[in-house]
C-alpha cells in the first residue's frame, strides 16, 4: 500500500512545484494543456466509450468563452455568471441537437457534428453585436478566488489543473459505474444492449450533454485566462484539435487525454524553434503516433513501464 502511494505523491509534488521552476512561457503552455484537457475529456468520453466521433466541441467551447466575455464586459455581471450561463446554454443546445442527430451513426454522425461546428463558427462571425465579430471582445476580467486574483500563468495554473482533475474524476466515476457498463455495452453491441431495456438514444444524448458541459467550462477558462475572445479561436480546426487529443493520447484513458493535450500544445511550440518546416514536422509526428501507436501515447508509457518492471507487484 505504501509503495503504491510513492509515485502519486511524487507526481503531486512535481505538479505543485512546476510553476515555481519553469519559465512563464512554459507555465503558460501547461495552462493551455489543462484547458484543452477539460475539452478533450468530453470528446474522448464520446469516442472511447460510445464510439461517437464529435467534431462539434469548438461550438460549446466558443459558447462558454463568449458567455463569459459578453456578461462580464458588456453587462458587468460577476465572473461566475458567465460560467453558469455558458454551461446552461451548451447543455440545452446539446440536448436539442443531440436528440435528433445522435440517431445517426458512423460517418453521417461525424458529418453532422462537423456541421454544428461550421454553423457555430459562422454565427460567431455574423453575430458581431454579441461576439464582436472579427474584432472580438477584450478586457475580460481575470478570475479571482476569495479575493486572490489569478492574473499570472503561475496562479491560473492551479485553478486550470484542479478543474481538469475534477473533470477526470467525474468521468472516471461515470465510466466505472453502472452507466459506464451500459456505455461499453452500447459501444460493443448496441442491439444486445437495447434488448436489455437500455434507452440508447437518451444514453447517448446525456453523454453528449456532459461533453458539451466540459467544452463550455474549458471555453470559459480560456476567455478569463487570455482576457480576449475572437472568432479565430473557435473554428473547425479547433474541433479537429480537440478530437486529436484523445486519439493521440489514448481514447479510453483519462491520463491519455492529458498526454494528447500536451502533445498538441507543447510539441508545436518546440518545433516552431526550427523554422517554417515545423508544421510539416508536426504533421509527420501526428502520423507517426497514429500509425505506430494504436493505443496512443499512454500505451507507449505502459509498455515502457512494463519493460522497466514498474508495473509488477511485489510483496
Coordinates of C-alpha atoms in Angstrom, one line a residue:
X1 CA 0.0 0.0 0.0
X2 CA 2.7 2.4 1.0
X3 CA 4.7 1.6 -2.2
X4 CA 1.6 2.3 -4.3
X5 CA 1.4 5.8 -2.8
X6 CA 5.0 6.8 -3.6
X7 CA 4.5 7.6 -7.3
X8 CA 1.3 9.6 -6.8
X9 CA 2.9 11.6 -4.0
X10 CA 6.0 12.3 -6.2
X11 CA 3.7 13.3 -9.1
X12 CA 1.7 15.7 -6.9
X13 CA 4.9 17.3 -5.6
X14 CA 6.2 17.8 -9.1
X15 CA 2.9 19.2 -10.2
X16 CA 2.8 21.7 -7.3
X17 CA 6.3 23.0 -7.8
X18 CA 6.3 23.3 -11.6
X19 CA 5.1 26.9 -11.8
X20 CA 7.9 28.0 -9.5
X21 CA 10.7 26.4 -11.5
X22 CA 9.5 26.7 -15.1
X23 CA 9.6 29.9 -17.2
X24 CA 6.5 32.0 -17.6
X25 CA 6.1 30.8 -21.2
X26 CA 6.3 27.1 -20.3
X27 CA 3.8 27.6 -17.5
X28 CA 1.5 29.3 -20.0
X29 CA 1.7 26.2 -22.2
X30 CA 0.8 24.0 -19.2
X31 CA -2.2 26.2 -18.5
X32 CA -3.5 25.7 -22.1
X33 CA -2.7 22.0 -21.7
X34 CA -5.1 21.9 -18.7
X35 CA -7.8 23.8 -20.6
X36 CA -7.6 21.6 -23.6
X37 CA -7.6 18.5 -21.3
X38 CA -11.0 19.6 -20.0
X39 CA -12.4 19.9 -23.5
X40 CA -10.7 16.8 -24.7
X41 CA -12.1 14.6 -21.9
X42 CA -15.6 15.2 -23.2
X43 CA -14.6 14.3 -26.8
X44 CA -12.7 11.2 -25.5
X45 CA -15.7 10.1 -23.5
X46 CA -17.9 10.1 -26.6
X47 CA -15.2 8.5 -28.8
X48 CA -13.7 5.9 -26.4
X49 CA -16.9 4.8 -24.6
X50 CA -19.7 5.5 -27.0
X51 CA -17.9 5.2 -30.4
X52 CA -19.1 8.7 -31.4
X53 CA -16.9 11.0 -33.3
X54 CA -17.6 14.5 -32.1
X55 CA -16.3 17.3 -34.4
X56 CA -18.5 20.0 -32.8
X57 CA -16.7 20.6 -29.5
X58 CA -15.5 24.0 -30.6
X59 CA -19.1 25.2 -30.7
X60 CA -19.5 24.6 -27.0
X61 CA -16.0 25.9 -26.3
X62 CA -17.0 29.2 -28.0
X63 CA -20.3 29.4 -26.2
X64 CA -18.6 29.2 -22.9
X65 CA -16.0 31.8 -23.9
X66 CA -18.5 34.3 -25.3
X67 CA -20.9 33.9 -22.4
X68 CA -18.1 35.0 -20.0
X69 CA -16.9 37.7 -22.3
X70 CA -20.3 39.3 -23.0
X71 CA -21.8 39.0 -19.5
X72 CA -18.7 40.4 -17.7
X73 CA -17.5 43.0 -20.2
X74 CA -20.8 44.3 -21.7
X75 CA -23.2 43.7 -18.9
X76 CA -20.9 43.9 -15.9
X77 CA -22.1 40.6 -14.4
X78 CA -19.8 38.6 -11.9
X79 CA -17.4 36.0 -13.4
X80 CA -19.4 33.1 -12.1
X81 CA -22.4 34.2 -14.2
X82 CA -20.6 33.6 -17.4
X83 CA -19.6 30.0 -16.4
X84 CA -23.2 29.2 -15.4
X85 CA -24.9 30.8 -18.4
X86 CA -22.4 29.3 -20.8
X87 CA -22.8 25.8 -19.3
X88 CA -26.6 26.1 -19.3
X89 CA -26.8 27.2 -23.0
X90 CA -24.3 24.5 -24.0
X91 CA -26.2 21.7 -22.2
X92 CA -29.6 22.8 -23.6
X93 CA -28.1 23.1 -27.1
X94 CA -26.6 19.7 -26.8
X95 CA -30.0 18.3 -25.9
X96 CA -31.7 20.0 -28.8
X97 CA -29.1 19.0 -31.3
X98 CA -28.1 15.6 -29.8
X99 CA -31.6 14.1 -29.6
X100 CA -32.2 14.0 -33.4
X101 CA -28.6 13.9 -34.6
X102 CA -27.4 11.1 -32.4
X103 CA -29.8 8.8 -34.2
X104 CA -27.2 8.8 -37.0
X105 CA -24.2 6.6 -36.9
X106 CA -20.7 6.4 -38.4
X107 CA -19.6 8.9 -40.9
X108 CA -23.1 10.6 -41.1
X109 CA -22.9 11.4 -37.3
X110 CA -19.4 12.7 -37.7
X111 CA -20.5 15.0 -40.5
X112 CA -23.5 16.2 -38.5
X113 CA -21.3 17.3 -35.6
X114 CA -18.9 18.9 -38.1
X115 CA -21.9 20.8 -39.5
X116 CA -22.6 22.0 -35.9
X117 CA -19.1 23.4 -35.6
X118 CA -19.3 25.1 -39.0
X119 CA -22.6 26.7 -38.2
X120 CA -21.4 27.9 -34.8
X121 CA -18.3 29.4 -36.3
X122 CA -20.4 31.3 -38.9
X123 CA -22.7 32.6 -36.2
X124 CA -19.8 33.7 -34.0
X125 CA -18.7 35.7 -37.1
X126 CA -22.0 37.1 -38.2
X127 CA -23.4 38.0 -34.7
X128 CA -20.9 40.8 -34.2
X129 CA -23.4 42.6 -31.9
X130 CA -22.9 39.7 -29.4
X131 CA -19.4 38.3 -30.2
X132 CA -17.6 41.4 -31.6
X133 CA -17.1 39.6 -34.9
X134 CA -13.5 39.8 -36.2
X135 CA -12.6 42.4 -33.5
X136 CA -13.7 40.1 -30.7
X137 CA -14.3 41.1 -27.1
X138 CA -11.3 42.3 -25.0
X139 CA -10.9 43.4 -21.4
X140 CA -12.4 40.2 -19.9
X141 CA -11.6 40.4 -16.2
X142 CA -9.2 38.0 -14.6
X143 CA -10.7 35.4 -12.2
X144 CA -10.3 35.8 -8.5
X145 CA -10.8 33.1 -5.8
X146 CA -11.8 34.6 -2.4
X147 CA -10.1 37.8 -3.3
X148 CA -7.0 36.2 -4.7
X149 CA -6.6 37.4 -8.3
X150 CA -5.5 34.8 -10.8
X151 CA -3.7 37.3 -13.1
X152 CA -0.5 35.3 -13.9
X153 CA 0.1 32.0 -15.6
X154 CA 1.5 30.6 -12.3
X155 CA -1.6 31.5 -10.4
X156 CA -4.1 30.4 -13.1
X157 CA -2.1 27.1 -13.4
X158 CA -3.5 25.7 -10.2
X159 CA -7.1 26.6 -11.0
X160 CA -7.0 25.1 -14.5
X161 CA -5.5 21.9 -13.4
X162 CA -7.8 21.5 -10.4
X163 CA -10.7 21.8 -12.8
X164 CA -9.0 19.3 -15.2
X165 CA -8.5 16.8 -12.3
X166 CA -12.1 17.2 -11.2
X167 CA -13.3 16.6 -14.7
X168 CA -11.2 13.4 -14.8
X169 CA -12.6 12.3 -11.5
X170 CA -16.2 12.9 -12.7
X171 CA -15.7 11.0 -15.9
X172 CA -13.8 8.2 -14.2
X173 CA -16.7 7.8 -11.7
X174 CA -19.1 7.7 -14.7
X175 CA -17.3 5.0 -16.7
X176 CA -16.8 2.8 -13.7
X177 CA -20.4 3.0 -12.7
X178 CA -23.5 1.1 -14.0
X179 CA -23.9 3.9 -16.6
X180 CA -20.3 3.1 -17.8
X181 CA -21.2 -0.5 -18.2
X182 CA -24.1 0.5 -20.4
X183 CA -21.9 2.7 -22.4
X184 CA -19.4 -0.1 -23.1
X185 CA -22.3 -2.4 -24.0
X186 CA -23.7 0.2 -26.4
X187 CA -20.3 0.7 -28.0
X188 CA -19.6 -3.1 -28.4
X189 CA -23.1 -4.3 -29.2
X190 CA -25.9 -1.7 -29.3
X191 CA -28.5 -4.3 -30.3
X192 CA -27.8 -6.6 -27.4
X193 CA -27.7 -3.6 -25.0
X194 CA -31.1 -2.3 -26.3
X195 CA -32.6 -5.8 -25.9
X196 CA -31.9 -5.4 -22.1
X197 CA -34.1 -2.4 -21.9
X198 CA -31.5 0.4 -22.1
X199 CA -32.7 3.6 -23.8
X200 CA -29.7 4.1 -26.1
X201 CA -30.9 7.4 -27.6
X202 CA -31.3 9.0 -24.1
X203 CA -27.9 7.5 -23.0
X204 CA -26.1 8.9 -26.0
X205 CA -27.8 12.3 -25.5
X206 CA -26.8 12.5 -21.8
X207 CA -23.2 11.8 -22.6
X208 CA -23.2 14.4 -25.4
X209 CA -24.6 16.9 -22.9
X210 CA -21.8 16.1 -20.5
X211 CA -19.3 16.5 -23.2
X212 CA -20.8 19.9 -24.1
X213 CA -20.7 21.0 -20.5
X214 CA -16.9 20.2 -20.3
X215 CA -16.4 22.1 -23.6
X216 CA -18.2 25.1 -22.2
X217 CA -16.2 25.1 -19.0
X218 CA -12.9 24.9 -20.9
X219 CA -14.0 27.9 -23.1
X220 CA -14.9 29.9 -20.0
X221 CA -11.5 29.2 -18.5
X222 CA -9.8 30.2 -21.8
X223 CA -11.7 33.5 -22.0
X224 CA -10.7 34.6 -18.5
X225 CA -7.2 33.5 -19.0
X226 CA -6.4 35.3 -22.2
X227 CA -8.8 38.2 -21.5
X228 CA -9.9 38.2 -25.1
X229 CA -12.1 36.2 -27.5
X230 CA -12.3 36.2 -31.2
X231 CA -13.8 34.0 -33.9
X232 CA -10.4 32.7 -34.9
X233 CA -10.3 30.8 -31.6
X234 CA -13.4 28.7 -32.3
X235 CA -13.1 27.4 -35.8
X236 CA -13.4 23.9 -37.2
X237 CA -9.7 23.5 -36.7
X238 CA -10.2 23.8 -33.0
X239 CA -12.8 20.9 -33.1
X240 CA -10.3 18.8 -35.0
X241 CA -7.6 19.6 -32.4
X242 CA -9.9 18.5 -29.6
X243 CA -10.6 15.2 -31.4
X244 CA -6.9 14.6 -31.9
X245 CA -6.3 14.9 -28.1
X246 CA -7.9 11.5 -27.2
X247 CA -6.9 9.9 -30.4
X248 CA -3.2 10.7 -29.8
X249 CA -3.2 10.1 -26.1
X250 CA -5.4 7.0 -25.9
X251 CA -9.2 7.1 -26.5
X252 CA -10.1 5.1 -23.4
X253 CA -7.6 6.6 -20.9
X254 CA -8.1 9.8 -19.0
X255 CA -4.4 10.2 -18.5
X256 CA -4.0 9.6 -22.2
X257 CA -6.1 12.7 -22.8
X258 CA -3.6 14.7 -20.7
X259 CA -0.8 13.3 -22.8
X260 CA -2.7 14.2 -26.0
X261 CA -3.3 17.7 -24.8
X262 CA 0.4 18.1 -24.0
X263 CA 1.3 16.8 -27.5
X264 CA -0.8 19.3 -29.4
X265 CA 0.1 22.2 -27.1
X266 CA 3.8 21.8 -26.4
X267 CA 5.2 20.0 -29.4
X268 CA 4.2 22.6 -32.0
X269 CA 5.8 25.3 -29.8
X270 CA 9.0 23.3 -29.5
X271 CA 9.1 22.6 -33.3
X272 CA 8.5 26.2 -34.1
X273 CA 12.0 26.9 -32.9
X274 CA 13.3 25.1 -36.0
X275 CA 11.6 27.4 -38.6
X276 CA 9.0 27.3 -41.3
X277 CA 9.3 23.5 -41.6
X278 CA 7.8 23.0 -38.1
X279 CA 4.3 22.4 -39.4
X280 CA 5.5 19.6 -41.7
X281 CA 7.4 18.0 -38.8
X282 CA 4.3 18.3 -36.6
X283 CA 2.2 16.6 -39.2
X284 CA 4.7 13.8 -39.5
X285 CA 4.7 13.4 -35.8
X286 CA 0.9 13.1 -35.8
X287 CA 1.1 10.4 -38.5
X288 CA 3.8 8.5 -36.6
X289 CA 1.8 8.4 -33.4
X290 CA -1.4 7.3 -35.1
X291 CA 0.3 4.6 -37.2
X292 CA 2.9 3.3 -34.8
X293 CA 1.0 3.6 -31.5
X294 CA -2.6 2.2 -31.9
X295 CA -3.1 2.6 -28.2
X296 CA -1.8 6.1 -28.2
X297 CA 0.9 7.7 -26.1
X298 CA -0.4 6.2 -22.9
X299 CA 0.0 2.7 -24.5
X300 CA 3.7 3.6 -25.1
X301 CA 4.1 4.6 -21.5
X302 CA 2.5 1.4 -20.3
X303 CA 4.9 -0.7 -22.5
X304 CA 7.9 1.2 -21.2
X305 CA 6.8 0.8 -17.6
X306 CA 6.3 -2.9 -18.1
X307 CA 9.8 -3.3 -19.5
X308 CA 11.2 -1.4 -16.6
X309 CA 9.3 -3.6 -14.1
X310 CA 7.3 -0.7 -12.7
X311 CA 4.0 -2.5 -13.4
X312 CA 5.0 -5.5 -11.4
X313 CA 3.7 -6.1 -7.9
X314 CA 5.9 -7.2 -5.1
X315 CA 5.5 -8.4 -1.6

